[in-house]
Coordinates of C-alpha atoms in Angstrom, one line a residue:
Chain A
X268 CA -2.7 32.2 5.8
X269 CA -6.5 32.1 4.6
X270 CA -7.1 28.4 4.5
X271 CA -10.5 26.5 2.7
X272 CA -11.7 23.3 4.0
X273 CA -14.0 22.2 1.7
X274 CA -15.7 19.0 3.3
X275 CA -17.8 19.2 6.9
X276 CA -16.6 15.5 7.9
X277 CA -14.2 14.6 11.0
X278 CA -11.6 15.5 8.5
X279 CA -12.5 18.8 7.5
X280 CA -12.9 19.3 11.1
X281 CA -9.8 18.3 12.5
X282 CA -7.4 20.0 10.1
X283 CA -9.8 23.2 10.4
X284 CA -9.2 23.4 14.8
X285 CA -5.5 22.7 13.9
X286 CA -4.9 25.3 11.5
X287 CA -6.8 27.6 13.5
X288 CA -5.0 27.1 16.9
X289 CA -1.5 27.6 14.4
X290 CA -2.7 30.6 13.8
X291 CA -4.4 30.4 10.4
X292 CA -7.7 31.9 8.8
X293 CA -10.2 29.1 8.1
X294 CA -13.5 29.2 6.1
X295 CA -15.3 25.6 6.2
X296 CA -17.1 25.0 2.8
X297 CA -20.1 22.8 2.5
X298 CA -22.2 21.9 -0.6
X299 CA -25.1 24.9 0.5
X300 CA -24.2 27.3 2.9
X301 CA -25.6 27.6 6.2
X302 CA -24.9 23.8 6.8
X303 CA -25.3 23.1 10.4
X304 CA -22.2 21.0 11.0
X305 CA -20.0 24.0 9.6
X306 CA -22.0 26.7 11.5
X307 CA -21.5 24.8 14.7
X308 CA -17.7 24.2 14.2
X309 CA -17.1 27.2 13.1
X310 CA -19.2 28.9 16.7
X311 CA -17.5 26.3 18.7
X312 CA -13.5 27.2 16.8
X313 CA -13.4 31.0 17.5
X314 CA -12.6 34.3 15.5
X315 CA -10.6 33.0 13.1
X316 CA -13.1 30.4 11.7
X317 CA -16.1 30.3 9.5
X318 CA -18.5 28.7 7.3
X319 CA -20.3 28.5 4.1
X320 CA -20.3 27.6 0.9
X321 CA -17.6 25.6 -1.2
X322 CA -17.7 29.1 -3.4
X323 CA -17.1 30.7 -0.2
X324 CA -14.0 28.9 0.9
X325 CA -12.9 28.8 -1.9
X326 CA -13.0 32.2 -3.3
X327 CA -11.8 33.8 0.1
X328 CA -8.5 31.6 0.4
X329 CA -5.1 31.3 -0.6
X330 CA -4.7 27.0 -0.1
X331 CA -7.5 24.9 0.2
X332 CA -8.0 21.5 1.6
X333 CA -10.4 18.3 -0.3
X334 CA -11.6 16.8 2.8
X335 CA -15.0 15.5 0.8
X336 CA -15.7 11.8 0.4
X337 CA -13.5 11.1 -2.9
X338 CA -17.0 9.7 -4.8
X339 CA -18.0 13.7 -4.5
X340 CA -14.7 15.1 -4.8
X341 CA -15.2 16.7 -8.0
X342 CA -18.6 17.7 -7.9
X343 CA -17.9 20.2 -5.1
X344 CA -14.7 21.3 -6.6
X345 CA -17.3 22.0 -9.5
X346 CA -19.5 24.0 -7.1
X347 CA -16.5 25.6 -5.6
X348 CA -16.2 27.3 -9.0
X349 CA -12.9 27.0 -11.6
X350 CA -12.5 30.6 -11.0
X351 CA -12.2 30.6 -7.7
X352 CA -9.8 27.8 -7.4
X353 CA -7.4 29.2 -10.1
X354 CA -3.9 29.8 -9.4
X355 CA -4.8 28.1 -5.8
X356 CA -3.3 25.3 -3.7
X357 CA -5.0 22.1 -2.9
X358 CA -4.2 19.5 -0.4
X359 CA -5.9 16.4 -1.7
X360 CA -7.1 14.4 1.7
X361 CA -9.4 12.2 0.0
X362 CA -9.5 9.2 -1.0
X363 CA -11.5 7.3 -4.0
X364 CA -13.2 4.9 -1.8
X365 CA -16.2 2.9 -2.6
X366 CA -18.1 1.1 0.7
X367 CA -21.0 0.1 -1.4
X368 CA -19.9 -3.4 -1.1
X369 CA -19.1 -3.2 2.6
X370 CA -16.0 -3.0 4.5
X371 CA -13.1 -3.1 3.2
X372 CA -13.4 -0.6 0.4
X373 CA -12.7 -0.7 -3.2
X374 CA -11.1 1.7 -4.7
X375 CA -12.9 3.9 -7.4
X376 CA -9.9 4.8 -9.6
X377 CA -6.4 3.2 -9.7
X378 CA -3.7 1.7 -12.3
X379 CA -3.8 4.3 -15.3
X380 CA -5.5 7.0 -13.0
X381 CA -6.7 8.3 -9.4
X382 CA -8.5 10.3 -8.1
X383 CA -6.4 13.5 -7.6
X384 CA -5.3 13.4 -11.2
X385 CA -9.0 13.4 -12.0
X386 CA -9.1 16.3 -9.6
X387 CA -6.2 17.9 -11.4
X388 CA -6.6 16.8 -15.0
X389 CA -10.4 18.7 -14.6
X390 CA -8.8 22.4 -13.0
X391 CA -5.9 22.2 -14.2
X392 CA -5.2 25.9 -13.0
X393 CA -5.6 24.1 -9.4
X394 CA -2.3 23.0 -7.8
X395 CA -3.3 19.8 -6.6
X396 CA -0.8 18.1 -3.7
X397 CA -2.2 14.8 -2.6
X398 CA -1.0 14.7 0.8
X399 CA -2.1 13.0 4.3
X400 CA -5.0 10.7 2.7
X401 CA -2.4 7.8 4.1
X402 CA -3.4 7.9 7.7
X403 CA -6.6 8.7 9.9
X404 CA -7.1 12.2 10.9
X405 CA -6.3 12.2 14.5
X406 CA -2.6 11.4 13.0
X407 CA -2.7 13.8 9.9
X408 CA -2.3 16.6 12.4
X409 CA -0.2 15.5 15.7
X410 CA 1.6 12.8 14.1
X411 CA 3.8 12.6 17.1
X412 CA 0.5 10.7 18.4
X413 CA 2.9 7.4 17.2
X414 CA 5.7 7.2 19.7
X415 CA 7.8 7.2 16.7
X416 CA 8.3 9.5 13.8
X417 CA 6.4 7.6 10.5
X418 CA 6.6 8.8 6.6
X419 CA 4.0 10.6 4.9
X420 CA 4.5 10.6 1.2
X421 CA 3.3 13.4 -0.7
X422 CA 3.4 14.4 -5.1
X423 CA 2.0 17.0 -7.4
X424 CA 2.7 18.7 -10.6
X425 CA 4.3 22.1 -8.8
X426 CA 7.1 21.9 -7.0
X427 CA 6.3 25.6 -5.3
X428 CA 3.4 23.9 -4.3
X429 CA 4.8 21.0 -3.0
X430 CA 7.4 22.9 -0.5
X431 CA 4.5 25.1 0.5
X432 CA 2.4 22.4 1.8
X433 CA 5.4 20.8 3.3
X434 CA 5.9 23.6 5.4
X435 CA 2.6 23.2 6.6
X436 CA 3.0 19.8 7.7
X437 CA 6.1 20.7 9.3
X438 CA 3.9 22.9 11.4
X439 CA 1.9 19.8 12.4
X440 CA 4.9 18.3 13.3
X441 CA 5.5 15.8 10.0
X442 CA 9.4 15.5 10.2
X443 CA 9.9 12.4 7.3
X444 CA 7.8 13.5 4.0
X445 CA 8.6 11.7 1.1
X446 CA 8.0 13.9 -2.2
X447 CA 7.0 10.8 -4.8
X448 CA 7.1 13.3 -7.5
X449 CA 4.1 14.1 -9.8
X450 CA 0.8 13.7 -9.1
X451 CA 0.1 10.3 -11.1
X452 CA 2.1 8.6 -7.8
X453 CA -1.4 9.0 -6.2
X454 CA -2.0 6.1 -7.6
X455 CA 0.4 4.5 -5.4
X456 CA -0.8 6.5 -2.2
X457 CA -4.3 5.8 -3.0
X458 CA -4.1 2.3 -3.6
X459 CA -2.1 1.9 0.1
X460 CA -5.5 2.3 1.0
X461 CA -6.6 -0.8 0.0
X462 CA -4.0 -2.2 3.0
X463 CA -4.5 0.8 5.4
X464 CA -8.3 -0.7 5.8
X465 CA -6.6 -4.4 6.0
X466 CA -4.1 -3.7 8.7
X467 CA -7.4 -1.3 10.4
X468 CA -8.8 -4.4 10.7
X469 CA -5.9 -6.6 12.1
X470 CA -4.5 -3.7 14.3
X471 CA -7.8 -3.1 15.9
X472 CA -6.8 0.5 16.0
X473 CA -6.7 3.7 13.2
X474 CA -4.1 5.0 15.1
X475 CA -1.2 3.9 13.2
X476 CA 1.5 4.7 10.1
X477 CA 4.4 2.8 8.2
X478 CA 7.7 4.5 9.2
X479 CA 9.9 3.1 5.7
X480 CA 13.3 1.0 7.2
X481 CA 16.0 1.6 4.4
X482 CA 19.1 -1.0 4.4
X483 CA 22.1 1.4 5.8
Chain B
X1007 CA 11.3 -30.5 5.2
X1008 CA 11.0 -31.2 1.1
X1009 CA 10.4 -27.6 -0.5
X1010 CA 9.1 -27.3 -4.1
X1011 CA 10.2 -23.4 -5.7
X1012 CA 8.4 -22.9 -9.0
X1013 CA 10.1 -20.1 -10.9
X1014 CA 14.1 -19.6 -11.6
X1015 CA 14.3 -16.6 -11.0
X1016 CA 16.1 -14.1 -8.6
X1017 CA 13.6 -14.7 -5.9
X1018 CA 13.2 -18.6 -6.3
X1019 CA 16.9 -19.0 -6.2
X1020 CA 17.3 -16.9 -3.2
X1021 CA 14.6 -18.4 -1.3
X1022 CA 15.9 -21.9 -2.7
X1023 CA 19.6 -21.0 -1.1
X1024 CA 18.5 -20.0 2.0
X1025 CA 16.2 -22.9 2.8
X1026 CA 18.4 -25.4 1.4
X1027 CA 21.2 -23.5 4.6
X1028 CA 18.6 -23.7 6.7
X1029 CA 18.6 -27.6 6.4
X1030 CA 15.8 -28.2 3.6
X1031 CA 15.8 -30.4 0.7
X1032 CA 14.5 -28.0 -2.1
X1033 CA 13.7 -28.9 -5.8
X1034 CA 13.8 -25.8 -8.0
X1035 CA 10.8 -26.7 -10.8
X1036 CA 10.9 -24.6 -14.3
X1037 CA 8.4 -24.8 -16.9
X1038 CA 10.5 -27.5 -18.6
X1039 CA 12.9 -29.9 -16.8
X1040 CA 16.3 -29.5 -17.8
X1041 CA 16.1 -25.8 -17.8
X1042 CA 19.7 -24.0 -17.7
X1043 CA 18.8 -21.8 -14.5
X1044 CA 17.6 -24.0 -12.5
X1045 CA 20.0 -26.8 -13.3
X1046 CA 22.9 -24.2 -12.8
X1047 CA 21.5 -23.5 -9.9
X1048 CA 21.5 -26.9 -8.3
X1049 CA 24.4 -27.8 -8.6
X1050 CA 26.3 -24.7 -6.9
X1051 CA 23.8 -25.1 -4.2
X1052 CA 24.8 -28.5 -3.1
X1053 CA 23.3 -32.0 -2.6
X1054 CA 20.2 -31.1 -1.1
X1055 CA 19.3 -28.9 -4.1
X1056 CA 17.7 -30.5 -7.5
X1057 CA 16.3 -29.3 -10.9
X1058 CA 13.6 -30.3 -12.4
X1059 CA 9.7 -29.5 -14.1
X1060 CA 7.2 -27.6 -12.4
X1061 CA 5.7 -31.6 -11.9
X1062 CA 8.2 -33.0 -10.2
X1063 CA 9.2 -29.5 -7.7
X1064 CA 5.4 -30.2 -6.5
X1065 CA 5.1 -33.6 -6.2
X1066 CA 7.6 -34.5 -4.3
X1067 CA 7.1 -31.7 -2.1
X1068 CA 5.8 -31.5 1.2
X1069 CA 5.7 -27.5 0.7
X1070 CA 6.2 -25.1 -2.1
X1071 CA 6.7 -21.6 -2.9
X1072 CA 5.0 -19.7 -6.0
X1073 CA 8.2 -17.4 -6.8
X1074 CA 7.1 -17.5 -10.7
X1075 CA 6.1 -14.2 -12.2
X1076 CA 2.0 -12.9 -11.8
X1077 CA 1.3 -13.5 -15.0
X1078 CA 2.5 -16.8 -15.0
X1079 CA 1.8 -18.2 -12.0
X1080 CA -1.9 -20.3 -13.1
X1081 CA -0.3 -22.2 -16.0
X1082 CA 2.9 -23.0 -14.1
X1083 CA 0.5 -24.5 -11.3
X1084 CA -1.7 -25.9 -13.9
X1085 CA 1.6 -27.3 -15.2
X1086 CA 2.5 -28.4 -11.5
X1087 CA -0.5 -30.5 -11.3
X1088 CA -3.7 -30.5 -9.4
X1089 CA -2.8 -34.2 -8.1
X1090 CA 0.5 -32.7 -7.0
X1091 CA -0.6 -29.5 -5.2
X1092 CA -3.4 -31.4 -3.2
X1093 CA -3.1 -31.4 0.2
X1094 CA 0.3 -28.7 -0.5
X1095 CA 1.1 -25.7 1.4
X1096 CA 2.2 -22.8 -1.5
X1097 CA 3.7 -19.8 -0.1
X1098 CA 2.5 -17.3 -3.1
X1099 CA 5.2 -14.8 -3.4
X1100 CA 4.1 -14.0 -6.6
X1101 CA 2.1 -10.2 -7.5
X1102 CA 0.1 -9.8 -10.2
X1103 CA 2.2 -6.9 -12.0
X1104 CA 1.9 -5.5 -15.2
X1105 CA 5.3 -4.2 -17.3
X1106 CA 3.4 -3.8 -20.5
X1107 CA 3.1 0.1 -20.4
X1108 CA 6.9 0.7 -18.3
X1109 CA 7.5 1.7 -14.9
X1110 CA 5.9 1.6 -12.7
X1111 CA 3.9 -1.1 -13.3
X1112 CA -0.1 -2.0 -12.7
X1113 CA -2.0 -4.5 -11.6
X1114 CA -4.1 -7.4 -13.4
X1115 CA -5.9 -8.4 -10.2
X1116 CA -7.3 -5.7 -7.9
X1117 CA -10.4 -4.5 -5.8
X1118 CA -12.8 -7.9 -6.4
X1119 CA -10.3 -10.4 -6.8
X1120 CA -6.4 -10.9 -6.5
X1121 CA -3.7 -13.0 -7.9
X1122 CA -3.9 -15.7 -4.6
X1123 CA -7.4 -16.1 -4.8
X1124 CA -7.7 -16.8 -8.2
X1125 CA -4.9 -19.5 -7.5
X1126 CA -6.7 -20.8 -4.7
X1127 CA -10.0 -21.0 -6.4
X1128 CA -8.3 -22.4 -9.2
X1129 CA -6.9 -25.4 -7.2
X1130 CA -9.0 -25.6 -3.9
X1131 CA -7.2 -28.6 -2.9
X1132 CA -4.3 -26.2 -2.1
X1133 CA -3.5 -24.3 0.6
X1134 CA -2.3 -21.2 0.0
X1135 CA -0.5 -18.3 2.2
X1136 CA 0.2 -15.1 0.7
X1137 CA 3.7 -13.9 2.4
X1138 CA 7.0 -12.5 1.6
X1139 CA 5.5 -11.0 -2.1
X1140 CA 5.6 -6.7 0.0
X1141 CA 9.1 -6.8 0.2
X1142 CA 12.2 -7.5 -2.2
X1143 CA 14.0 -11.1 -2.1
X1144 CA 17.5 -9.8 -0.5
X1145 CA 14.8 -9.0 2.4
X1146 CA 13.0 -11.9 2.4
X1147 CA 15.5 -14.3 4.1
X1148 CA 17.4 -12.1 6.0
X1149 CA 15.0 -9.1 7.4
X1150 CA 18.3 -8.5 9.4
X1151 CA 19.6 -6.6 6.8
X1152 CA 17.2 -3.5 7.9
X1153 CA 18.5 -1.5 11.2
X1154 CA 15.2 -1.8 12.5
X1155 CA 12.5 -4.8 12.8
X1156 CA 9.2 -4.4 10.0
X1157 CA 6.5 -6.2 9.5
X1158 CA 5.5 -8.7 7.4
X1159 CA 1.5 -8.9 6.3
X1160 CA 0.0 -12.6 5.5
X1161 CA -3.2 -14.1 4.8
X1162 CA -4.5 -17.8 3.9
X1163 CA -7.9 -19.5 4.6
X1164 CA -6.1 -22.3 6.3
X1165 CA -5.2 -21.3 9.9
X1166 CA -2.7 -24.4 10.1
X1167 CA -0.8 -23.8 6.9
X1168 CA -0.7 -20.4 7.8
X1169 CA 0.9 -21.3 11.3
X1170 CA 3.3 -23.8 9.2
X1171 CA 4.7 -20.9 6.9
X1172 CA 4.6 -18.2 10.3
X1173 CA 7.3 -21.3 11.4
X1174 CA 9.5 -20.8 8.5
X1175 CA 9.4 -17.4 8.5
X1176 CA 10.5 -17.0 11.8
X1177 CA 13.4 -19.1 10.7
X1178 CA 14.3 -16.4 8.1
X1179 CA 14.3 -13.9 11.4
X1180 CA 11.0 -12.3 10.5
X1181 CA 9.6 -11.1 14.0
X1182 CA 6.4 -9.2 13.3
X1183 CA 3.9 -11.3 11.3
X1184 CA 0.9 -9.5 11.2
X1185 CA -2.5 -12.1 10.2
X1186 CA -4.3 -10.3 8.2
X1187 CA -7.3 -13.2 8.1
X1188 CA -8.3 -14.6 5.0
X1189 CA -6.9 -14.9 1.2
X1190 CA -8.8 -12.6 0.4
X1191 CA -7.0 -9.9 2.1
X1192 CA -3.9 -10.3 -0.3
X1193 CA -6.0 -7.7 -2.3
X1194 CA -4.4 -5.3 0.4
X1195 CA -0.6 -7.1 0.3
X1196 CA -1.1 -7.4 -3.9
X1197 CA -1.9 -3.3 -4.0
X1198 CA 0.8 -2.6 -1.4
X1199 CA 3.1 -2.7 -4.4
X1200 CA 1.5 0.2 -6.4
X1201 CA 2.9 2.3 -3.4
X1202 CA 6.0 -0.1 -3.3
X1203 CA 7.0 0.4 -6.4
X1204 CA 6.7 4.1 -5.9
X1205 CA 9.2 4.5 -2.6
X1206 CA 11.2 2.2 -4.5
X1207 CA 11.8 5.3 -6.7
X1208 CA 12.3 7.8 -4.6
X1209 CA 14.4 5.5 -2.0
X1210 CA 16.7 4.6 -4.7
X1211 CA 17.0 1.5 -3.3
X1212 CA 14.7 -1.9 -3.2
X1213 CA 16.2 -2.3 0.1
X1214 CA 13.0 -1.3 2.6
X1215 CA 10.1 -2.5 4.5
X1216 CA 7.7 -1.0 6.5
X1217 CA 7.9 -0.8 10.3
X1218 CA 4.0 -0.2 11.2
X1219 CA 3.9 2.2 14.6
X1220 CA 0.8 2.7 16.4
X1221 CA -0.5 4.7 19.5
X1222 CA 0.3 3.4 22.6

C-alpha cells in the first residue's frame, strides 16, 4: 500500500521503518520539503521510503498517518491540501496535548469535542480513525513488546475504514482492538491521556498498556 | 474501625455492607437524618450498621468514604462539617460527572483542577485519598470477581492516610495499588472515566478494570 506519514517526530519515524519492513510504500511529509529529519530517514529506510512535503505524502498515498504534535494537527492537514486528502484514510496518532504548563499535560480539547473530530469535522471527505494515540510508539508497532497481549481501542465515522486500519494493526501484531464506535469516542481515548502521563510517571517506564479484565 | 459513608446510594451501600462483614462499625449519613435508604439500609445490615445525617456519619467517624454523587459531594461535606471532617481520612469515590446532555457523560472538573482537590482545598483539615472512583462498586469490594488481578490508581497529599486506606483496600483483596503521588493526580483517575464510560459501552458490561502490563 502507498502509505503518508505526515509528521517527522519519533512517531512518524517509527511507524514509517515498520510499514516499510511490512512491505509498504512510505512518503514522510513535513511542513516544507527537503526537511532534514525526513531526508535522513528516508536515506537511512531504503527503496521503498521517501520524503517531502505534507502535499507530497499526501497526494501520492492511499492511507495516511497524523503523527504531528496535536496543537499543529490541523494546520498541516491544511497544507496537506483538502484535495489531496479526499476520499483518503487517516490514522489519527496524535494527541491534543498542551505542555505549556509543564509535565503532565493538559489536554487541548475534551468533553463536547477532540481533537480528531476537529480533524474530521474540518475534511470531512477524510476518513479519520483515531487509533494507537493510547500508548508510546515503541508499543504502537510490536505490541508484543508487553509480555502480554493489551487492548487498543480504536473509532471513526467509516466502518470500511475502520476494518482497513484494523488489518493493519493486525500486521503489527495488535490481536485485542476495541472498535468504540464513532469518532466522538476520541474523547474518551484522548482524555486516557491525562492518566497515561500519570501512570508514566508512577511506572517509571513508557513501555506499558491497560489489557481490560472483563467479569466471566 | 468507626466508618462514616456519605451518600445512599448503590456504591455507599455496597461499600457500607462489605465493611460492616469485614468487622467495621459504619454509619451511613444522608443529607437529612431519617432518610428512607439509608434507614432501610441499616437495619438489614445489622447492629453495627446506623442511619443517620451527613453530621453525625462524620463525626463520629474515625474514617469516611465520599460515595455521594460529583456534583454533590461539597455541600454534603459542607453539610458534614468542617469540625467533623478535621483530622478525618475521606476515601473520595466520588467523580465529577456530568448527565445533563445524556450518555456518555462529561466532566465538571478537568485539566487545572479536579473534583478531590477542590474537596481538599475546600476543607484542608481533611485528608483526602482519591481511590476506588475507576472502577464500578460490584468491583470495589471484591476485585475477585475479575479472572485476572488489575490495578487500582490512588493519590492523596497525606502519605499516612494514604497508607491507612492502601490497608483497607487490601482487605477488600485489591493487590496492585499503584501511588500515583499527590491529589492532584486524581485529574488522571477523574478523566479515566471519559474512556470508562466508553469500554463500558462497547464491553456491555460495567464489570472491568484494567490490568496495566509493562516491558519486562
Amino acid at each position: 500500500m502507498r502509505i503518508g506519514i505526515l509528521g517527522t517526530g519519533d512517531v512518524g519515524k517509527t511507524l514509517g521503518t515498520a510499514l516499510v519492513q511490512r512491505g509498504h510504500t512510505v512518503c514522510m511529509g513535513a511542513r516544507q520539503a527537503g526537511e532534514p529529519k525526513a531526508a535522513a530517514w528516508a536515506a537511512a529506510t531504503g527503496a521503498a521510503a521517501s520524503a517531502g512535503s505534507f502535499a507530497d505524502a499526501a497526494g501520492g498515498a492511499e492511507l495516511l498517518f497524523n503523527c504531528t504534535s496535536g496543537q499543529h494537527s490541523l494546520s498541516a492537514l491544511t497544507l496537506a491540501g483538502a484535495d489531496n486528502l479526499a476520499g483518503k484514510i487517516l490514522v489519527d496518532v496524535s494527541n491534543p496535548l498542551d505542555f505549556s504548563r509543564g509535565f503532565p499535560p493538559r489536554l487541548t480539547h475534551m468533553n463536547d469535542t477532540s481533537l480528531a473530530e476537529e480533524l474530521q469535522a474540518a475534511f470531512p471527505a477524510l476518513r479519520v480513525v483515531k487509533a494507537l494515540n493510547t500508548v508510546a510508539n515503541p508499543i504502537m508497532v510490536n505490541p508484543g513488546l508487553l509480555p502480554e497481549a493489551t487492548d487498543l481501542p480504536i473509532c471513526g465515522d467509516d466502518p470500511a475504514a475502520k476494518q482497513a486500519v484494523t488489518e493493519l494493526l493486525r500486521g503489527f501484531g495488535w490481536e485485542r482492538i476495541v472498535d468504540l464506535g464513532l469518532i466522538s469516542q476520541a474523547r474518551g481515548t484522548e482524555a486516557w491521556l491525562l492518566l497515561w502521563t500519570r501512570l508514566y510517571g508512577a511506572m517509571r517506564t513508557p513501555l506499558f498498556n491497560m489489557r481490560l479484565v472483563r467479569a466471566a
